[in-house]
GROMACS .gro file of C-alpha atoms in nm:
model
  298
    1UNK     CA    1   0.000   0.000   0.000
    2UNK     CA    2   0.282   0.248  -0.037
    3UNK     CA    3   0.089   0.444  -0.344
    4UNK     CA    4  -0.213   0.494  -0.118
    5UNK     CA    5  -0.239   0.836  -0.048
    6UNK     CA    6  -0.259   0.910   0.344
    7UNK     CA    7  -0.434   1.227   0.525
    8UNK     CA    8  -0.321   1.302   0.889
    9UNK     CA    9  -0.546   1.508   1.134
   10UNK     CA   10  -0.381   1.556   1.428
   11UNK     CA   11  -0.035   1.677   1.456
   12UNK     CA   12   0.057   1.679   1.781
   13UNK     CA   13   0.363   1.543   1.971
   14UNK     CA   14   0.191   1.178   1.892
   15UNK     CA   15   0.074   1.276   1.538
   16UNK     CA   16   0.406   1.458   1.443
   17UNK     CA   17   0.588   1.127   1.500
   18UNK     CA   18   0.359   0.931   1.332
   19UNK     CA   19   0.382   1.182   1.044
   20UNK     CA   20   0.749   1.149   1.016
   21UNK     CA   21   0.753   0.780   1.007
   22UNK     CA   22   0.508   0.762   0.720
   23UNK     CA   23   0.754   1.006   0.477
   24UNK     CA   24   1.030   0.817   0.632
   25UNK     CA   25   0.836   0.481   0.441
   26UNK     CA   26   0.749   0.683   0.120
   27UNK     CA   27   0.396   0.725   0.188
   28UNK     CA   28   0.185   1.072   0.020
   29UNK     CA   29   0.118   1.241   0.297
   30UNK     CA   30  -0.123   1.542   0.371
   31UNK     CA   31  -0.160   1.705   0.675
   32UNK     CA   32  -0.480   1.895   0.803
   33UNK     CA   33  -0.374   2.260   0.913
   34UNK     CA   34  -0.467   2.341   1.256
   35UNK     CA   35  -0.346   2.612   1.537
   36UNK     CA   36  -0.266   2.337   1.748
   37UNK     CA   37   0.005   2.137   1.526
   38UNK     CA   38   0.349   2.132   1.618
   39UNK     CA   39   0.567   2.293   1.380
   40UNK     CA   40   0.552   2.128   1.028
   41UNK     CA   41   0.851   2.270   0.878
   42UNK     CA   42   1.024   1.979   0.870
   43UNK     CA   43   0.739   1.715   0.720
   44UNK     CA   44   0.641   1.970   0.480
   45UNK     CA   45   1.047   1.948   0.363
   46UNK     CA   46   1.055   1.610   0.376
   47UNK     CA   47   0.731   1.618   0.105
   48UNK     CA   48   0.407   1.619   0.296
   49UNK     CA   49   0.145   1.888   0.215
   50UNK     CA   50  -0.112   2.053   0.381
   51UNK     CA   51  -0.531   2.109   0.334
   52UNK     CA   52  -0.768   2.382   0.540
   53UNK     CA   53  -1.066   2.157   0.584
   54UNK     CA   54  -1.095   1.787   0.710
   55UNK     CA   55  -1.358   1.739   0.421
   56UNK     CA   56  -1.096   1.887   0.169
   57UNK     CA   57  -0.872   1.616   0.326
   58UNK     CA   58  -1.107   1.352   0.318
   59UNK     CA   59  -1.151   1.407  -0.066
   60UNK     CA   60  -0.793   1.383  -0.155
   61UNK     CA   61  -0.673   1.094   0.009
   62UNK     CA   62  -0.708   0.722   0.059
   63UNK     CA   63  -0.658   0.689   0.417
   64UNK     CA   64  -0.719   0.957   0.674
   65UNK     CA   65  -0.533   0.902   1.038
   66UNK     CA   66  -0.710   1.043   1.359
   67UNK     CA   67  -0.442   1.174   1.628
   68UNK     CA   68  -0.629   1.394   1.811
   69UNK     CA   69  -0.691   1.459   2.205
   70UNK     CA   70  -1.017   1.265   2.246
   71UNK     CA   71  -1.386   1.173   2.163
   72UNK     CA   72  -1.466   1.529   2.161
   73UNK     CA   73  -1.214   1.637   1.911
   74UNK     CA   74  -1.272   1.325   1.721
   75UNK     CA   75  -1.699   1.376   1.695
   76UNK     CA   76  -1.575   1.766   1.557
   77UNK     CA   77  -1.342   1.666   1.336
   78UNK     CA   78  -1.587   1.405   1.141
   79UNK     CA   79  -1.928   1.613   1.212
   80UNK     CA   80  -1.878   1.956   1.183
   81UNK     CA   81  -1.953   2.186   0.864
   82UNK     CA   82  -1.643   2.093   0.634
   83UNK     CA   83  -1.536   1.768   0.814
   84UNK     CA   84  -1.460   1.447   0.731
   85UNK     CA   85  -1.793   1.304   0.708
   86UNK     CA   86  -1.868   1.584   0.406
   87UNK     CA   87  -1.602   1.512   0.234
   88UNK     CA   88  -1.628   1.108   0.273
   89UNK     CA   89  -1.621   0.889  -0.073
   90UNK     CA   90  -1.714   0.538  -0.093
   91UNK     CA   91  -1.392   0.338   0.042
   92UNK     CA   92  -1.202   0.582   0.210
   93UNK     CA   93  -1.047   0.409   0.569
   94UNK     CA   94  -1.028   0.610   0.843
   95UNK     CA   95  -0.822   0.489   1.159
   96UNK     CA   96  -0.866   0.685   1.507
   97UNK     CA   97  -0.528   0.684   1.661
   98UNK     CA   98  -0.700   0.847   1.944
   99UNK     CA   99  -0.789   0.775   2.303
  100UNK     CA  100  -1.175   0.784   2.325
  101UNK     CA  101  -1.516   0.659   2.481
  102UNK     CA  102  -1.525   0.337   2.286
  103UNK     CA  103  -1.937   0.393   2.274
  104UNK     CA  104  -1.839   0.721   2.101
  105UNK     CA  105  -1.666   0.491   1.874
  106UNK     CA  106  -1.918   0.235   1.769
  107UNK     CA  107  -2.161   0.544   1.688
  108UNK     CA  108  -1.851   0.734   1.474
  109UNK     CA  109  -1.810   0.383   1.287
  110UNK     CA  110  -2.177   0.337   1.193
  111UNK     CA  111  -2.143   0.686   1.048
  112UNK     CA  112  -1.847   0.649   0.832
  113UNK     CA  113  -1.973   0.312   0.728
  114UNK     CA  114  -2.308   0.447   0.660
  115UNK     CA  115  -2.158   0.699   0.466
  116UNK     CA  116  -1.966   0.410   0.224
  117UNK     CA  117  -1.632   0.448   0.406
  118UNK     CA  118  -1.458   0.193   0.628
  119UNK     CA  119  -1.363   0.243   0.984
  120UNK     CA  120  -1.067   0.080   1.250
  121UNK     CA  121  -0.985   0.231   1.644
  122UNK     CA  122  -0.612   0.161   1.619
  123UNK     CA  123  -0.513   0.395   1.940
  124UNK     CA  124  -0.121   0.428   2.087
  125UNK     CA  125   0.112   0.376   2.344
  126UNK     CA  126   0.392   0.470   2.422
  127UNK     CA  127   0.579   0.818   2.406
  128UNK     CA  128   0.639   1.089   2.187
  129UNK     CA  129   0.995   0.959   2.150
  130UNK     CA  130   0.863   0.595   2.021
  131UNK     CA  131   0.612   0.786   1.809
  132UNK     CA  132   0.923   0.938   1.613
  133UNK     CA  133   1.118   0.655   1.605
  134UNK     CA  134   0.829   0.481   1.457
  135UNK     CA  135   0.802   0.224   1.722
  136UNK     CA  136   0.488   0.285   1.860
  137UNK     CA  137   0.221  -0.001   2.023
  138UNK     CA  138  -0.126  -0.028   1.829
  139UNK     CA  139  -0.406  -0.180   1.939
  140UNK     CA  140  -0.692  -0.207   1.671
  141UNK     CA  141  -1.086  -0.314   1.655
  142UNK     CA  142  -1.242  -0.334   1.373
  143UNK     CA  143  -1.298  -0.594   1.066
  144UNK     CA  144  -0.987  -0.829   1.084
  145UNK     CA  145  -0.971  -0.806   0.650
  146UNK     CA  146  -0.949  -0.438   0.713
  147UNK     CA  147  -0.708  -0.510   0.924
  148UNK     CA  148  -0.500  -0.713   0.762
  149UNK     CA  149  -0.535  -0.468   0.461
  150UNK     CA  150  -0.390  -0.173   0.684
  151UNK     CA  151  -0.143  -0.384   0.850
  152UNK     CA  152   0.150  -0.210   0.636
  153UNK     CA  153   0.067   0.147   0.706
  154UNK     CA  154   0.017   0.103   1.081
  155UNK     CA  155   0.369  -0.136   1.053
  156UNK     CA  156   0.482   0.198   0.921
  157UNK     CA  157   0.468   0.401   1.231
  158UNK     CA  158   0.428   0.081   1.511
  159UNK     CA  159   0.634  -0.231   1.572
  160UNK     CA  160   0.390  -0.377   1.812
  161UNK     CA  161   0.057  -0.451   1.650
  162UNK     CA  162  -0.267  -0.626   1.857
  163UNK     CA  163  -0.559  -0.698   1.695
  164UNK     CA  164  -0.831  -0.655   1.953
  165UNK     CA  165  -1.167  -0.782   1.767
  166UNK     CA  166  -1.450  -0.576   1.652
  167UNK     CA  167  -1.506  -0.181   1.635
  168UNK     CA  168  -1.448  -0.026   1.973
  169UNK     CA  169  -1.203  -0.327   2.146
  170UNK     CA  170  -0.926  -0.097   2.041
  171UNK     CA  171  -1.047   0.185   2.258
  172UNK     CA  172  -1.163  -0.073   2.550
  173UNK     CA  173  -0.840  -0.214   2.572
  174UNK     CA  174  -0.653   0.142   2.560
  175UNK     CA  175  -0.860   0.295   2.864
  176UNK     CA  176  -0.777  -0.062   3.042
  177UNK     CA  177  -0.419  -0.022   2.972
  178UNK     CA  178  -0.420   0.362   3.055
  179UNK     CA  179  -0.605   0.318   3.414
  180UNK     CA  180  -0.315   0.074   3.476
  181UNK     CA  181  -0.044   0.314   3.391
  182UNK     CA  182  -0.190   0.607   3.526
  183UNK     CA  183  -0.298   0.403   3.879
  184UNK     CA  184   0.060   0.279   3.873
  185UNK     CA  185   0.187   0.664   3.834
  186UNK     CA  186  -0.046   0.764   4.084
  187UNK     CA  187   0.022   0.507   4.309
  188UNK     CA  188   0.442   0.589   4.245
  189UNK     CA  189   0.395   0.946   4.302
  190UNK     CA  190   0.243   0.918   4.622
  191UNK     CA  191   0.494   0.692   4.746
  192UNK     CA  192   0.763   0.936   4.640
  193UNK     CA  193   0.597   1.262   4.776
  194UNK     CA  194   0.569   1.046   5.164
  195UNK     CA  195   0.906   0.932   5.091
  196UNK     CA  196   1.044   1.270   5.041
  197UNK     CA  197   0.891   1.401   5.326
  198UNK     CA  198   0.964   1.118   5.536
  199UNK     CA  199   1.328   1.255   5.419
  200UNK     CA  200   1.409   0.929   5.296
  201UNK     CA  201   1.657   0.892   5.042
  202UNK     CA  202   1.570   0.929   4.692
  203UNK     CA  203   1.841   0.722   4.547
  204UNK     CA  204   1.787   0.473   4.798
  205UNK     CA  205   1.417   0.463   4.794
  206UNK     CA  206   1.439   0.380   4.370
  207UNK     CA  207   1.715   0.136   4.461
  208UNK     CA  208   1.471  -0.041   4.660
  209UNK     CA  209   1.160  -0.030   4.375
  210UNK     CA  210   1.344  -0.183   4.119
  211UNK     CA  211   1.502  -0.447   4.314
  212UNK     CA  212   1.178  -0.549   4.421
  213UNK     CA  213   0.839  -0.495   4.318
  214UNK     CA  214   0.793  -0.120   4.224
  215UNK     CA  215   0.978  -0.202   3.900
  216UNK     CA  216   0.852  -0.155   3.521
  217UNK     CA  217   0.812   0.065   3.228
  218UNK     CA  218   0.596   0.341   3.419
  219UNK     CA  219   0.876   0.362   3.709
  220UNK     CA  220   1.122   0.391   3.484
  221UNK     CA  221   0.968   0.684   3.324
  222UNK     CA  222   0.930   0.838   3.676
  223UNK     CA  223   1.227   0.718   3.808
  224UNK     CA  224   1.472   1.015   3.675
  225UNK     CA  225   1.239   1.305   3.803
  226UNK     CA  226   1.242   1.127   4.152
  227UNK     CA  227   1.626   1.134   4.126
  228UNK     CA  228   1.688   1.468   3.939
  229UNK     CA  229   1.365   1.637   3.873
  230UNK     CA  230   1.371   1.562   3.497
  231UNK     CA  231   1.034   1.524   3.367
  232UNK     CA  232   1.102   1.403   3.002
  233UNK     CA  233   1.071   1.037   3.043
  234UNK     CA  234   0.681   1.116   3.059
  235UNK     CA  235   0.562   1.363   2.856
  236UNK     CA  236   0.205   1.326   2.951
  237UNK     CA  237   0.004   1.568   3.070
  238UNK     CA  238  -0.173   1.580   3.391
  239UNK     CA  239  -0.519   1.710   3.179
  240UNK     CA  240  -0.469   1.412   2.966
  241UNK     CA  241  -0.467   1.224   3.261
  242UNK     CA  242  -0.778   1.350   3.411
  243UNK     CA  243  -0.917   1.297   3.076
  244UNK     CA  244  -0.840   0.936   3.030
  245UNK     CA  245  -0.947   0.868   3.364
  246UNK     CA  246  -1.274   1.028   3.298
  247UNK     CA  247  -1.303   0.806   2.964
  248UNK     CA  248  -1.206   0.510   3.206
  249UNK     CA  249  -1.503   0.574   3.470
  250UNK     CA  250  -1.723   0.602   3.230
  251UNK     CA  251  -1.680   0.278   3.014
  252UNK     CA  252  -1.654   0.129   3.374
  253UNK     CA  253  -2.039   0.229   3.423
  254UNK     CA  254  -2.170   0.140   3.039
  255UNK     CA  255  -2.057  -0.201   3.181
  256UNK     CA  256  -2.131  -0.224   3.532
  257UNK     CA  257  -1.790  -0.255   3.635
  258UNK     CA  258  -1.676  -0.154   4.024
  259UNK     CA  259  -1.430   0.142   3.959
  260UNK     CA  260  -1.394   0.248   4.333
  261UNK     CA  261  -0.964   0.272   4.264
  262UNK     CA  262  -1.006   0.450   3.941
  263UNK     CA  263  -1.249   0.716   4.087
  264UNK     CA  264  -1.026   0.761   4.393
  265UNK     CA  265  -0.721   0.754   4.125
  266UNK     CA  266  -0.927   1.038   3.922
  267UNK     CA  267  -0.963   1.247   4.200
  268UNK     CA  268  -0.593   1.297   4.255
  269UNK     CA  269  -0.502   1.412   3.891
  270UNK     CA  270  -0.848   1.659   3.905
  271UNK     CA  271  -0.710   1.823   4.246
  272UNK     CA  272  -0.390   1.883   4.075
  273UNK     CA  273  -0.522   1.977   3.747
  274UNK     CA  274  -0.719   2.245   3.957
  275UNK     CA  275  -0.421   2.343   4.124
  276UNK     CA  276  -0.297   2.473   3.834
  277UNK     CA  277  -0.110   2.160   3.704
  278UNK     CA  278  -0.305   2.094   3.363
  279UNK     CA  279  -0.029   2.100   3.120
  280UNK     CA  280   0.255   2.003   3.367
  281UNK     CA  281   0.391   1.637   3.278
  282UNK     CA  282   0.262   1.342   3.502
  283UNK     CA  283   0.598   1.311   3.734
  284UNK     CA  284   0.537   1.676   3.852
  285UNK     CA  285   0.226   1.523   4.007
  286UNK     CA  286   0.502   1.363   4.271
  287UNK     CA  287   0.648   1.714   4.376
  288UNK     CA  288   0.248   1.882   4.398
  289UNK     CA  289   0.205   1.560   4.614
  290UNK     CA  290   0.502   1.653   4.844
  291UNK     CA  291   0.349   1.979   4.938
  292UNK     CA  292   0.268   1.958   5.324
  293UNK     CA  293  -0.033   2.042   5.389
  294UNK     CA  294  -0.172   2.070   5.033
  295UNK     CA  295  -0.347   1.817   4.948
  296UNK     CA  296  -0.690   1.646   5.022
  297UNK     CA  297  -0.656   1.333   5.231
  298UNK     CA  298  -0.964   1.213   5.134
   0.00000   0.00000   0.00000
């Protein structure tokens, strides 16, 4: 599938990766403009081009690729005036890279399908950093022959593939995975804030975790702001925290599961969203956490 023209909407720290990779493979690219893209200097060099309307986009390209914040953005982007759905020919594939409400999803399918285009939830993780290096982690739902059809262009930005079943596992299996991370960060951070104001040891205290059973991919992503403050390792935001959470909670109660942990969880990255911590990255949370005296007990 290297002739099939691709459309990108969505370039974010996520999307601009993804973008990369796919010139990087020889794919025609087209990116939708937006205020919120990172700077495109560098994929518009490398060959990519650029359309003002999602339903422009739609109408010039094969395959259009979702990478935007969440079901919100992704409802806009395909039912506004202009957008996607407007602009939707019989055929055209659209994959949401996204993280959203996976009954949001089912209804966004049934619209691009009723439309005569074809739909997958293929959403990420993994970090910015993978993203570039084209090494992200898919997860997809949808038809499996779609899937297998779209296997090389999501092999073009992702070297860990799963295919989750029908339209909207993808985006169940995401929030499950993210409600692990993020409890796992939540649970790390607090551990680190009592730690430091026990006056324990930093070094000592991550010694400890990864000898034993604190270790893993999200501590070492925290592990280097514990020790020095640097953030990087995690560049996820505390809003898209909240946000996933929220996502999380709610496809808990479409299904009737218990999501006591996830509320509690929930409630820590709202109190420091409100404190002013909405765009910081997700190991800050440790140091808003080792405030004395600021933060809720309950």
């Amino acid at each position: 599938m290297s002739e099939t023209r691709i459309g990108l909407i969505g370039v974010g720290l996520m999307g601009h990766g993804i973008a990369a990779s796919l010139l990087r493979r020889g794919y025609d690219l087209t990116l939708l403009e937006h205020a919120g893209n990172q700077p495109v200097d560098d994929l518009l060099a490398a060959g990519a081009t650029t359309v003002d309307t999602a339903m422009a986009l739609a109408q010039a390209v094969d395959v259009v690729i979702l990478c935007v914040t969440g079901t919100p953005q992704v409802e806009d982007v395909l039912f506004r005036k202009e957008g996607l759905l407007e602009g939707l020919k019989p055929g055209l594939i659209v994959i949401d890279c996204s993280t959203a409400i996976p009954s949001s999803t089912v209804k966004i399918a049934d619209a691009v399908q009723n439309a005569g285009g074809l739909f997958l939830d293929a959403p990420m993780t993994r970090t910015p950093k993978e993203a570039a290096e084209g090494k992200l982690n898919l997860i997809v739902g949808g038809e499996r022959d779609l899937f297998d059809r779209c296997l090389p262009i999501l092999q073009a930005y992702a070297e860990n593939i799963v295919y989750a079943g029908k339209v909207g596992s993808g985006h169940q299996l995401k929030l499950l995975h993210n409600f692990v991370s993020l409890g796992f960060s939540t649970v790390l951070a607090e551990a680190a804030a009592c730690a430091k104001l026990a006056g324990v040891d930093a070094d000592v205290f991550t010694d400890v975790l990864c000898n034993g059973g604190g270790a893993g991919v999200v501590f070492n992503r925290l592990r280097p702001y514990i020790e020095t403050g640097d953030a990087s390792g995690f560049r996820f935001s505390i809003s898209n925290a909240l946000k996933d959470m929220g996502y999380y909670t709610a496809m808990a109660d479409d299904v009737g599961a218990p999501r006591g942990a996830a509320s509690a969880i929930q409630q820590v990255y709202a109190q420091a969203s409100d404190a002013g911590l909405a765009q910081a990255a997700v190991p800050e949370l440790i140091a808003y956490l080792a405030r004395p005296g600021d933060v809720s007990q309950s």
